[in-house]
PDB file of C-alpha atoms in Angstrom:
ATOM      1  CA  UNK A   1      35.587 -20.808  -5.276  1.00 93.00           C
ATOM      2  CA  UNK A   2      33.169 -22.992  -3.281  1.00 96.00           C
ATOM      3  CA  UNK A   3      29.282 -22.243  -4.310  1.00 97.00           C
ATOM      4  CA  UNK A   4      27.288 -22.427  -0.864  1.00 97.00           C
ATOM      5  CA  UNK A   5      23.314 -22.558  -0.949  1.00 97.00           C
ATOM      6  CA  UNK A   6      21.560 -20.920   1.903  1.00 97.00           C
ATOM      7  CA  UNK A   7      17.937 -21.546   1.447  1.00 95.00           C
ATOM      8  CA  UNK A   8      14.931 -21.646   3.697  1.00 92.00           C
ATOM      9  CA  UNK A   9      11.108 -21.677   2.881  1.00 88.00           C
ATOM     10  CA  UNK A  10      10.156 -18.577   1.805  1.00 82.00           C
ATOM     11  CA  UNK A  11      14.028 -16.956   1.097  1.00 82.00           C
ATOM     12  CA  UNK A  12      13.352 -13.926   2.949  1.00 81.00           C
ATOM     13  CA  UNK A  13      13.236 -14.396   6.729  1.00 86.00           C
ATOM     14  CA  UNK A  14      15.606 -17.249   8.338  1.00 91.00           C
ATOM     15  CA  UNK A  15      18.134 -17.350   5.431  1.00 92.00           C
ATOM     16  CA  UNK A  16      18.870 -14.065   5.674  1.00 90.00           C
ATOM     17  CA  UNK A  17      19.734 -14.205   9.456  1.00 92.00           C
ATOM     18  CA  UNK A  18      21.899 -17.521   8.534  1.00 94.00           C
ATOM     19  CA  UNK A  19      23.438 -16.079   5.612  1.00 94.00           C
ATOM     20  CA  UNK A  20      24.846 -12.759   7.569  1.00 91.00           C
ATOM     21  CA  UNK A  21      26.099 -15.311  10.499  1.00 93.00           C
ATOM     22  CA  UNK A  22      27.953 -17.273   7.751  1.00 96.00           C
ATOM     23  CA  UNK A  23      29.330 -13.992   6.345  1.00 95.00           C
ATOM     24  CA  UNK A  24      30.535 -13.183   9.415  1.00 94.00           C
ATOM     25  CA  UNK A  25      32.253 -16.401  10.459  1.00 97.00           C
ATOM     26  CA  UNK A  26      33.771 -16.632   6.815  1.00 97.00           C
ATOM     27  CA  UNK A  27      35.303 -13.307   7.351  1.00 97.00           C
ATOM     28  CA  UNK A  28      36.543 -14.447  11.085  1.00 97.00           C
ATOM     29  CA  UNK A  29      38.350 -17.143   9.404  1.00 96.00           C
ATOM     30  CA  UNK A  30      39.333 -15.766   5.989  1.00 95.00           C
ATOM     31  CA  UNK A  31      37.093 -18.015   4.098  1.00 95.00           C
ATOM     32  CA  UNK A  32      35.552 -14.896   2.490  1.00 92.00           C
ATOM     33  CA  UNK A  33      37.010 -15.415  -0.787  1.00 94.00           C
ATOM     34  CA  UNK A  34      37.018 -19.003  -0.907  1.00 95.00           C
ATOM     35  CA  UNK A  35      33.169 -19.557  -0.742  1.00 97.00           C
ATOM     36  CA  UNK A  36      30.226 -17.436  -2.495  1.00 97.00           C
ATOM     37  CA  UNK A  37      26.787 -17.176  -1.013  1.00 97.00           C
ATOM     38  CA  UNK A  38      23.233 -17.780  -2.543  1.00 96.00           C
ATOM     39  CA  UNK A  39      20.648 -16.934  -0.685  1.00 94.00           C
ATOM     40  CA  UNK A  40      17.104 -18.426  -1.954  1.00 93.00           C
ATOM     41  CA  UNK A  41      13.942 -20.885  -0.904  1.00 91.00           C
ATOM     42  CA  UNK A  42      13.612 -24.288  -1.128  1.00 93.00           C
ATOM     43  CA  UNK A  43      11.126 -24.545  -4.311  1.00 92.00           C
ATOM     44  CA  UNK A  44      13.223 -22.561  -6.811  1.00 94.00           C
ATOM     45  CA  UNK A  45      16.229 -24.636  -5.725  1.00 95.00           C
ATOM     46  CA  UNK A  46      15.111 -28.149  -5.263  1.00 92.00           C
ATOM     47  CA  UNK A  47      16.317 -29.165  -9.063  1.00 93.00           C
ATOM     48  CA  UNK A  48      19.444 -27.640  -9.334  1.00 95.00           C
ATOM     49  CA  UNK A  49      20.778 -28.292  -6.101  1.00 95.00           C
ATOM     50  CA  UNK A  50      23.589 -30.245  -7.484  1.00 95.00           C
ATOM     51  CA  UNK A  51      24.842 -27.351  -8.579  1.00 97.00           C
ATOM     52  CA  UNK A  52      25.796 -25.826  -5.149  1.00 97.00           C
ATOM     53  CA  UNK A  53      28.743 -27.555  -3.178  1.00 97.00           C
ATOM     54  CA  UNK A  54      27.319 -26.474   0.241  1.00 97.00           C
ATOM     55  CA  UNK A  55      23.911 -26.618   1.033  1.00 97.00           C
ATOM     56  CA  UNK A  56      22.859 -25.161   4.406  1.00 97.00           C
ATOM     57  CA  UNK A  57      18.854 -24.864   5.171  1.00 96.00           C
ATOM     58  CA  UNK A  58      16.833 -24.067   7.881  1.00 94.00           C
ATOM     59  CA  UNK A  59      13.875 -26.058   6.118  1.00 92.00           C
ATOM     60  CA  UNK A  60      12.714 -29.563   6.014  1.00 89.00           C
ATOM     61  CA  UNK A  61      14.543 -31.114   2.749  1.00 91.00           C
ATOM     62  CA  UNK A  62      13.110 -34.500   0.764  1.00 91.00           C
ATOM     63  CA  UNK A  63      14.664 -37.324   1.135  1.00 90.00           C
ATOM     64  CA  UNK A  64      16.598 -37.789  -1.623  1.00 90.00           C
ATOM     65  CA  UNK A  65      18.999 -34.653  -1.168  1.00 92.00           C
ATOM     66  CA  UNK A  66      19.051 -35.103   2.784  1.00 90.00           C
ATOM     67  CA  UNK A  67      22.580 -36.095   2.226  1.00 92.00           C
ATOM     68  CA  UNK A  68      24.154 -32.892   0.571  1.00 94.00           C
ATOM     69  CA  UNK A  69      22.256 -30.716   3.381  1.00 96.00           C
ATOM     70  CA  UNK A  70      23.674 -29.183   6.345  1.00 96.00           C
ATOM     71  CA  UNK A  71      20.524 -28.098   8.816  1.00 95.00           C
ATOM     72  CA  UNK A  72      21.136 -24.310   9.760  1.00 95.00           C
ATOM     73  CA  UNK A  73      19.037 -24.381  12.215  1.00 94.00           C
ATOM     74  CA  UNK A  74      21.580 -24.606  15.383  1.00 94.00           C
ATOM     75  CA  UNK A  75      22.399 -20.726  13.773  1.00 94.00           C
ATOM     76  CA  UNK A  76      18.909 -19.472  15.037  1.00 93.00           C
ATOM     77  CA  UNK A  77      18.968 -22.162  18.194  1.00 92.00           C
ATOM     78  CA  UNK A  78      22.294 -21.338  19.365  1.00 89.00           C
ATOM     79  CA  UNK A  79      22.486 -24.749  20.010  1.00 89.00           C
ATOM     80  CA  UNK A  80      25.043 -27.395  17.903  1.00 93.00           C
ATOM     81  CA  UNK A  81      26.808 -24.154  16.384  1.00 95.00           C
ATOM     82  CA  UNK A  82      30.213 -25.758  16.382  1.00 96.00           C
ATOM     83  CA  UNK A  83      29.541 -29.116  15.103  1.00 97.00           C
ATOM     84  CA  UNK A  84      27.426 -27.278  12.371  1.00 97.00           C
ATOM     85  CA  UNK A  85      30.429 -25.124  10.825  1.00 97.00           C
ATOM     86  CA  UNK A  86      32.584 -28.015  11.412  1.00 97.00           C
ATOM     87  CA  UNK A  87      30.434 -29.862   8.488  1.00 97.00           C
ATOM     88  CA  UNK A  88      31.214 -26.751   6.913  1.00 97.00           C
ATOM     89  CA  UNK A  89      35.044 -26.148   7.420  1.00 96.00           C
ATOM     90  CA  UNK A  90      34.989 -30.196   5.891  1.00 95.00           C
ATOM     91  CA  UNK A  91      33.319 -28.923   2.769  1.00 94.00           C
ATOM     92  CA  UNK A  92      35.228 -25.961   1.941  1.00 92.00           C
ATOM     93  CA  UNK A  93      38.872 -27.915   2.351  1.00 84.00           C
TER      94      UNK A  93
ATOM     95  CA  UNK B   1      13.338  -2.299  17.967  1.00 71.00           C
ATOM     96  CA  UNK B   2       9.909  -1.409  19.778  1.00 82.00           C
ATOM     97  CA  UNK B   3       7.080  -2.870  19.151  1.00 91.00           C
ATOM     98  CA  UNK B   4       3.278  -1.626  18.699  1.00 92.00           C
ATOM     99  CA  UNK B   5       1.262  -2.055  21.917  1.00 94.00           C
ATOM    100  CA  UNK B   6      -1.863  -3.089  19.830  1.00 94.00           C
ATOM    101  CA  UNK B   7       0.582  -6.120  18.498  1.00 96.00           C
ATOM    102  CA  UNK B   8       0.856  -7.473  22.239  1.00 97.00           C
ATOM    103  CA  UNK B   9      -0.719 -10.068  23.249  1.00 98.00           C
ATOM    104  CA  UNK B  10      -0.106 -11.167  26.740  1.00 97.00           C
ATOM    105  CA  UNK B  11      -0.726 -14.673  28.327  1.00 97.00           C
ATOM    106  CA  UNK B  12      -2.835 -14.859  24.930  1.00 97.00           C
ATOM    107  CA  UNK B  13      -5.058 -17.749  25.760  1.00 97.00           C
ATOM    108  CA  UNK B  14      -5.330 -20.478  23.012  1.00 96.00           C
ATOM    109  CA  UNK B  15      -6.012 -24.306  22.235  1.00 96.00           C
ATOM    110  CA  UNK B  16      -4.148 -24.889  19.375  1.00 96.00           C
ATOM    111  CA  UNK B  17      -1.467 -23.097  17.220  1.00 97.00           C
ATOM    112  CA  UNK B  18      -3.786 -22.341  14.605  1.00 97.00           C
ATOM    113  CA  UNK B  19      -6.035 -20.653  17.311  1.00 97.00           C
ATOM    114  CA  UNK B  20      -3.027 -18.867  18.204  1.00 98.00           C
ATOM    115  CA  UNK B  21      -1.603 -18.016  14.642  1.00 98.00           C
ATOM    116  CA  UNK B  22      -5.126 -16.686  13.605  1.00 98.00           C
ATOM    117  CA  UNK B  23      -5.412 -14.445  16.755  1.00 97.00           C
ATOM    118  CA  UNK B  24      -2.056 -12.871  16.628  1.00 97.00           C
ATOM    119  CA  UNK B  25      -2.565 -12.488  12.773  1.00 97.00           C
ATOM    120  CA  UNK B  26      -5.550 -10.437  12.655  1.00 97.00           C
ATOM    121  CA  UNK B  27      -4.260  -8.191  15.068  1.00 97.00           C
ATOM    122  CA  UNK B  28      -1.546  -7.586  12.002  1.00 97.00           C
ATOM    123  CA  UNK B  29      -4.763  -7.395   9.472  1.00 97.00           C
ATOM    124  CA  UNK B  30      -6.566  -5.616  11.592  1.00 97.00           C
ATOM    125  CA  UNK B  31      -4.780  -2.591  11.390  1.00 96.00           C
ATOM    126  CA  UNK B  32      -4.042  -2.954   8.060  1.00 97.00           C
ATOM    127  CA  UNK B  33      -0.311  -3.934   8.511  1.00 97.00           C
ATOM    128  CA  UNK B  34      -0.952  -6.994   6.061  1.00 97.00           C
ATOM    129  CA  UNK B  35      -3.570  -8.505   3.164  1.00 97.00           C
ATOM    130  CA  UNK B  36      -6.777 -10.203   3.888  1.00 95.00           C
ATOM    131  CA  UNK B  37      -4.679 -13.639   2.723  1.00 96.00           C
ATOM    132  CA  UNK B  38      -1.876 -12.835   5.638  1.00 97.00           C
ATOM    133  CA  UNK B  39      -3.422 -15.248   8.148  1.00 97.00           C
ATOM    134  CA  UNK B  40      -3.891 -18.325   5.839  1.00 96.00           C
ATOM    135  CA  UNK B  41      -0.800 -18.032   4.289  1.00 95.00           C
ATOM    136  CA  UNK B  42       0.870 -18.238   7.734  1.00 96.00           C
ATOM    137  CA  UNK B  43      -1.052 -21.314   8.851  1.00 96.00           C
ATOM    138  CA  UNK B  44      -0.697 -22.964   5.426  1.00 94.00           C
ATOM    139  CA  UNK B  45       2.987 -22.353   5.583  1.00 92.00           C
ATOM    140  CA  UNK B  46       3.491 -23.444   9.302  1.00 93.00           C
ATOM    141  CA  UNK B  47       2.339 -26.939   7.858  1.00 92.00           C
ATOM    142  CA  UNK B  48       4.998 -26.971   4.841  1.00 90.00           C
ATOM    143  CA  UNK B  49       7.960 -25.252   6.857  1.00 91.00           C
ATOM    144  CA  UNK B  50       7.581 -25.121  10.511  1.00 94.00           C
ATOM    145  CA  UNK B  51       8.578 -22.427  12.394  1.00 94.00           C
ATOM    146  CA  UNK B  52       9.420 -23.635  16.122  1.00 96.00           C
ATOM    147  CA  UNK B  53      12.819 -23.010  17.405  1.00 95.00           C
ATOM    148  CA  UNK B  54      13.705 -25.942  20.041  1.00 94.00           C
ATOM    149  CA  UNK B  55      15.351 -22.893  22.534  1.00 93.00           C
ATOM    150  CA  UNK B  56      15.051 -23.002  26.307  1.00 90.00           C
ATOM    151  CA  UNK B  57      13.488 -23.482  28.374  1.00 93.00           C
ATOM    152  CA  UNK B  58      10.663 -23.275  26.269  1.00 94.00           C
ATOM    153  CA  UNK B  59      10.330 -22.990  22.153  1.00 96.00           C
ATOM    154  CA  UNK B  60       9.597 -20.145  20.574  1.00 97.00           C
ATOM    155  CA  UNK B  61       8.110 -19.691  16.947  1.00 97.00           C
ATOM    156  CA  UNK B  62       8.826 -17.485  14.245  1.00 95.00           C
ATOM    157  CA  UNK B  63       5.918 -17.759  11.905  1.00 95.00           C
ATOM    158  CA  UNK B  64       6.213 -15.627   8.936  1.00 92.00           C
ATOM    159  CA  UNK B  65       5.079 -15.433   5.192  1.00 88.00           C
ATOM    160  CA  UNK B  66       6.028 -14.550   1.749  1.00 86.00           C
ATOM    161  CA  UNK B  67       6.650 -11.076   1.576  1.00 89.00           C
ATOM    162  CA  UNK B  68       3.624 -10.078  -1.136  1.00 93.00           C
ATOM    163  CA  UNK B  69       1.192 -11.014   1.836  1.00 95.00           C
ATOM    164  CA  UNK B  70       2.845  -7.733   3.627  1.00 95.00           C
ATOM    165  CA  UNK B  71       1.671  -4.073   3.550  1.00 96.00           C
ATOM    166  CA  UNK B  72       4.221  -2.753   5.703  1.00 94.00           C
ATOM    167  CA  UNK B  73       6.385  -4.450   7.805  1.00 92.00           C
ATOM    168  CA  UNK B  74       5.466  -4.893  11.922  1.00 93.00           C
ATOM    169  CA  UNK B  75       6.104  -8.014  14.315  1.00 94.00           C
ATOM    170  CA  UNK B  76       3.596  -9.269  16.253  1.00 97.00           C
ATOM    171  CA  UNK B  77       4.462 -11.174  19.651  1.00 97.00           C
ATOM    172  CA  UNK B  78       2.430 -13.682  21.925  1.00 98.00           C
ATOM    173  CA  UNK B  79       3.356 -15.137  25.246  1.00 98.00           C
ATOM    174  CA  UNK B  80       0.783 -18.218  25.740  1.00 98.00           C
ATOM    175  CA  UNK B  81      -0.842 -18.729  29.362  1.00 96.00           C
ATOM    176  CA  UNK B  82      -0.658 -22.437  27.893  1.00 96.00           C
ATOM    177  CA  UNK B  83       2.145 -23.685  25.668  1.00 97.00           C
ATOM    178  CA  UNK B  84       1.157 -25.314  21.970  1.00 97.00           C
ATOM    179  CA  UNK B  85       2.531 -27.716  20.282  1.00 97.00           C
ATOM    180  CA  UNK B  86       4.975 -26.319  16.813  1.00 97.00           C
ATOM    181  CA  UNK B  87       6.655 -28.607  15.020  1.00 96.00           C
ATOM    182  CA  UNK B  88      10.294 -28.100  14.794  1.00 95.00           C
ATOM    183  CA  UNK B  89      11.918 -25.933  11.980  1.00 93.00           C
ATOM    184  CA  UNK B  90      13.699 -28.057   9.633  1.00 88.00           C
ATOM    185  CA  UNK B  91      12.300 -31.270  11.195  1.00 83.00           C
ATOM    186  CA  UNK B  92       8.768 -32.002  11.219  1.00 79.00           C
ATOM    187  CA  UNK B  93       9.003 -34.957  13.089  1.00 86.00           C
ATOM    188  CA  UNK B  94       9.598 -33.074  15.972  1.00 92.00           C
ATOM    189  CA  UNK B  95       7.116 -30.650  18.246  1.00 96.00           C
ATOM    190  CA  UNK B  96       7.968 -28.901  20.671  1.00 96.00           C
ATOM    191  CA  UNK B  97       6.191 -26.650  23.797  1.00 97.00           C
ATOM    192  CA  UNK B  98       6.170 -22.812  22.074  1.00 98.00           C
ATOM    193  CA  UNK B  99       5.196 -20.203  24.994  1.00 98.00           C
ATOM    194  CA  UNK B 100       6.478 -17.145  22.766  1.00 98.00           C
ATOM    195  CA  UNK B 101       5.036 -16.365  19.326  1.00 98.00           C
ATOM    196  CA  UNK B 102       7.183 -13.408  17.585  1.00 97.00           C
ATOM    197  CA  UNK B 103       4.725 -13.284  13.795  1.00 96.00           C
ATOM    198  CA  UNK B 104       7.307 -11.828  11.540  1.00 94.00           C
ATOM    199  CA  UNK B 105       5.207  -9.390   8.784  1.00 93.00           C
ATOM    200  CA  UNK B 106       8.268  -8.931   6.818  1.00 89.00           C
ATOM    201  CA  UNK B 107       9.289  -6.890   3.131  1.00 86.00           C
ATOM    202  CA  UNK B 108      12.391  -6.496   2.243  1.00 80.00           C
ATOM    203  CA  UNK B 109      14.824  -8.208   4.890  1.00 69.00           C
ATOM    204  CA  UNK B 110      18.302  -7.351   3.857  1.00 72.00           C
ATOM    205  CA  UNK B 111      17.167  -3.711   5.646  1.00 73.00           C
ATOM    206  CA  UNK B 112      15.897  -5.493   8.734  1.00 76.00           C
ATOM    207  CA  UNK B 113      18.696  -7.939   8.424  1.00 77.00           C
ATOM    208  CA  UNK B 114      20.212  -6.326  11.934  1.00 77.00           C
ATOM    209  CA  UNK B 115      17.100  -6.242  13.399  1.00 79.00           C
ATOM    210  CA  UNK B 116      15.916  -9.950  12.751  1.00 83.00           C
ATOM    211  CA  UNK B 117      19.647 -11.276  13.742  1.00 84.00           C
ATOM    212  CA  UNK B 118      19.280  -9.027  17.000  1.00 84.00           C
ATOM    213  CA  UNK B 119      15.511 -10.778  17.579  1.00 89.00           C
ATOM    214  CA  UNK B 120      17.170 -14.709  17.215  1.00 91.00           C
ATOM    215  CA  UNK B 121      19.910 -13.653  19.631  1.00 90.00           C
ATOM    216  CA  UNK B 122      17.449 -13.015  22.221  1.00 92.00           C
ATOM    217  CA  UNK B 123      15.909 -16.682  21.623  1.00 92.00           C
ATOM    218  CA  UNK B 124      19.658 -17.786  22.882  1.00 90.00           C
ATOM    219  CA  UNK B 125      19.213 -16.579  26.080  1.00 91.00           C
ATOM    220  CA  UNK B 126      17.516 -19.204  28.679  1.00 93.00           C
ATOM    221  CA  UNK B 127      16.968 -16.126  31.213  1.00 94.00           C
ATOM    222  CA  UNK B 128      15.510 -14.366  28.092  1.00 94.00           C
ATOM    223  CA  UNK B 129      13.323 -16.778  27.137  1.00 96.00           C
ATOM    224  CA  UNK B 130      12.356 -17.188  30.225  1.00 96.00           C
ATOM    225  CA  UNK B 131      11.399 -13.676  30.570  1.00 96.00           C
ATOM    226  CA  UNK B 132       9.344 -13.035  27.236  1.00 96.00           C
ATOM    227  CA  UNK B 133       7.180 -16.429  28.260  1.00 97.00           C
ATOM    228  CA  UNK B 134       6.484 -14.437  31.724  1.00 97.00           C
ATOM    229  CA  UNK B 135       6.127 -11.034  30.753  1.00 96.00           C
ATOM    230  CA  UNK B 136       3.516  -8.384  31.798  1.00 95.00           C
ATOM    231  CA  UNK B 137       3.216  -5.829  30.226  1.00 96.00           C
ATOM    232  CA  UNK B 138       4.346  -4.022  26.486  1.00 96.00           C
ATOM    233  CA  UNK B 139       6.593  -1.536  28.330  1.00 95.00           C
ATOM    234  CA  UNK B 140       8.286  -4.217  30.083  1.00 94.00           C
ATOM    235  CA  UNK B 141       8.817  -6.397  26.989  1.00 94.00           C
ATOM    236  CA  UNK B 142       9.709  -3.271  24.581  1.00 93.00           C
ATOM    237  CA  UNK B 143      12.367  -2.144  27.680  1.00 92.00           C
ATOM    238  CA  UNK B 144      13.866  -6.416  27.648  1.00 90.00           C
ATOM    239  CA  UNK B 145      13.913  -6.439  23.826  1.00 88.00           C
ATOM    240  CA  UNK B 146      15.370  -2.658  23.578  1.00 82.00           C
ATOM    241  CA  UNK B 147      17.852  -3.669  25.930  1.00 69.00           C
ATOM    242  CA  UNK B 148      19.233  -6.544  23.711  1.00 63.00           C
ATOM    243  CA  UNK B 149      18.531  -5.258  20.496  1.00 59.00           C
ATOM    244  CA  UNK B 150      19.106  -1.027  20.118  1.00 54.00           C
ATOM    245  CA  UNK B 151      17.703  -1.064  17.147  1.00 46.00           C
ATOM    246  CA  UNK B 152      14.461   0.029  15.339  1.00 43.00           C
ATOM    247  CA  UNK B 153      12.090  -1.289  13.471  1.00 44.00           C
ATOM    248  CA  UNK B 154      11.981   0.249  10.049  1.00 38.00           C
TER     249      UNK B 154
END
């Protein structure tokens, strides 16, 4: 089972609208027991993140884990949805 | 969802987003809805994690805090007469035009998880958008965001 990190700055208010919309499109297309969700912010995660194989955040990141992180923001945007769980889908497979 | 006519403010008029942030903040202290620290915390935070959303045709911002800042939880909302300038969430390289401020005073929010995931739909909307830059009155806004949303606060 895939590990996927959903943090934003303060863990309460953006992650948790981007976590439920990943929920949902896991379910959609039976992904839901393939991956398991952490929801959390930025500052507790930012030293373990190497530990997660997903990494999805609506905040700015540092440079040097830019790579691993998907930017969740098109989730709250509506805009760049599909290319954004399409860096996803590649992950998970 | 409906929200509290005395956390309205229409065609607020403001210079800067900190003007705007500290306005539509201490209406939240003011009637006690969150801690003395609430307002700070908000503008501190905007500089570390920006909260604009690049939507159309204009951006909105979500500025919120941690959840210890919070006495109850409320949203605030702003529609500027002049848009200010947020940088983007997740990229603070980027600013953006914000005309609609929704301050999120929030506690626990797996029990307003519908309710915050029915507020960023509206932000999908162009037409919406459009509407909550232009609107008029409370009634007006509580009858576009009850529309969309059928939900309630708490």
């Amino acid at each position: 089972m895939k590990k996927l990190l959903i943090m934003c700055g303060t863990g309460i208010a953006t992650s948790t609208v981007v976590k439920g919309k990943v929920e949902e499109w896991l379910k959609e297309n039976n992904l839901n027991n393939e991956v398991k969700i952490y929801q959390s912010k930025i500052s507790d995660e930012i030293n373990r993140i190497d530990e997660y194989d997903i990494v999805l955040s609506t905040t700015i990141v540092p440079d040097n884990i830019r790579e691993k992180v998907i930017d969740g923001v098109p989730l709250l945007t509506g805009m760049g949805i599909d290319e954004m769980y399409a860096k996803i889908s590649a992950q998970i497979k | 969802m409906k929200l509290d006519k005395e956390l309205v403010m229409i065609d607020l008029d403001s210079e800067s987003k900190e003007e705007a942030l500290t306005l539509l903040g201490n209406q939240l202290f003011d009637k006690g809805f969150v801690k003395e620290n609430f307002v700070e915390s908000i503008i501190e935070r905007e500089r570390t994690f920006p909260t604009g959303l690049p939507t159309a045709p204009f951006g909105v911002a979500i500025p919120h805090a941690d959840s210890d800042k919070v006495n109850e939880p409320q949203i605030a909302f702003a529609s500027l007469k002049k848009p200010v300038k947020f940088s983007v969430m997740g990229n603070s390289d980027e600013k953006i035009d914000v005309r609609v401020i929704f301050m999120l005073a929030l506690k626990d929010p797996d029990d307003q998880l519908e309710m915050l995931q029915k507020l960023i739909g509206l932000f999908q909307d162009q037409e919406t958008v459009t509407k909550l830059a232009n609107i008029k009155s409370t009634d007006t806004l509580n009858e576009l965001i009850g529309d969309r949303t059928h939900q309630s606060l708490n």
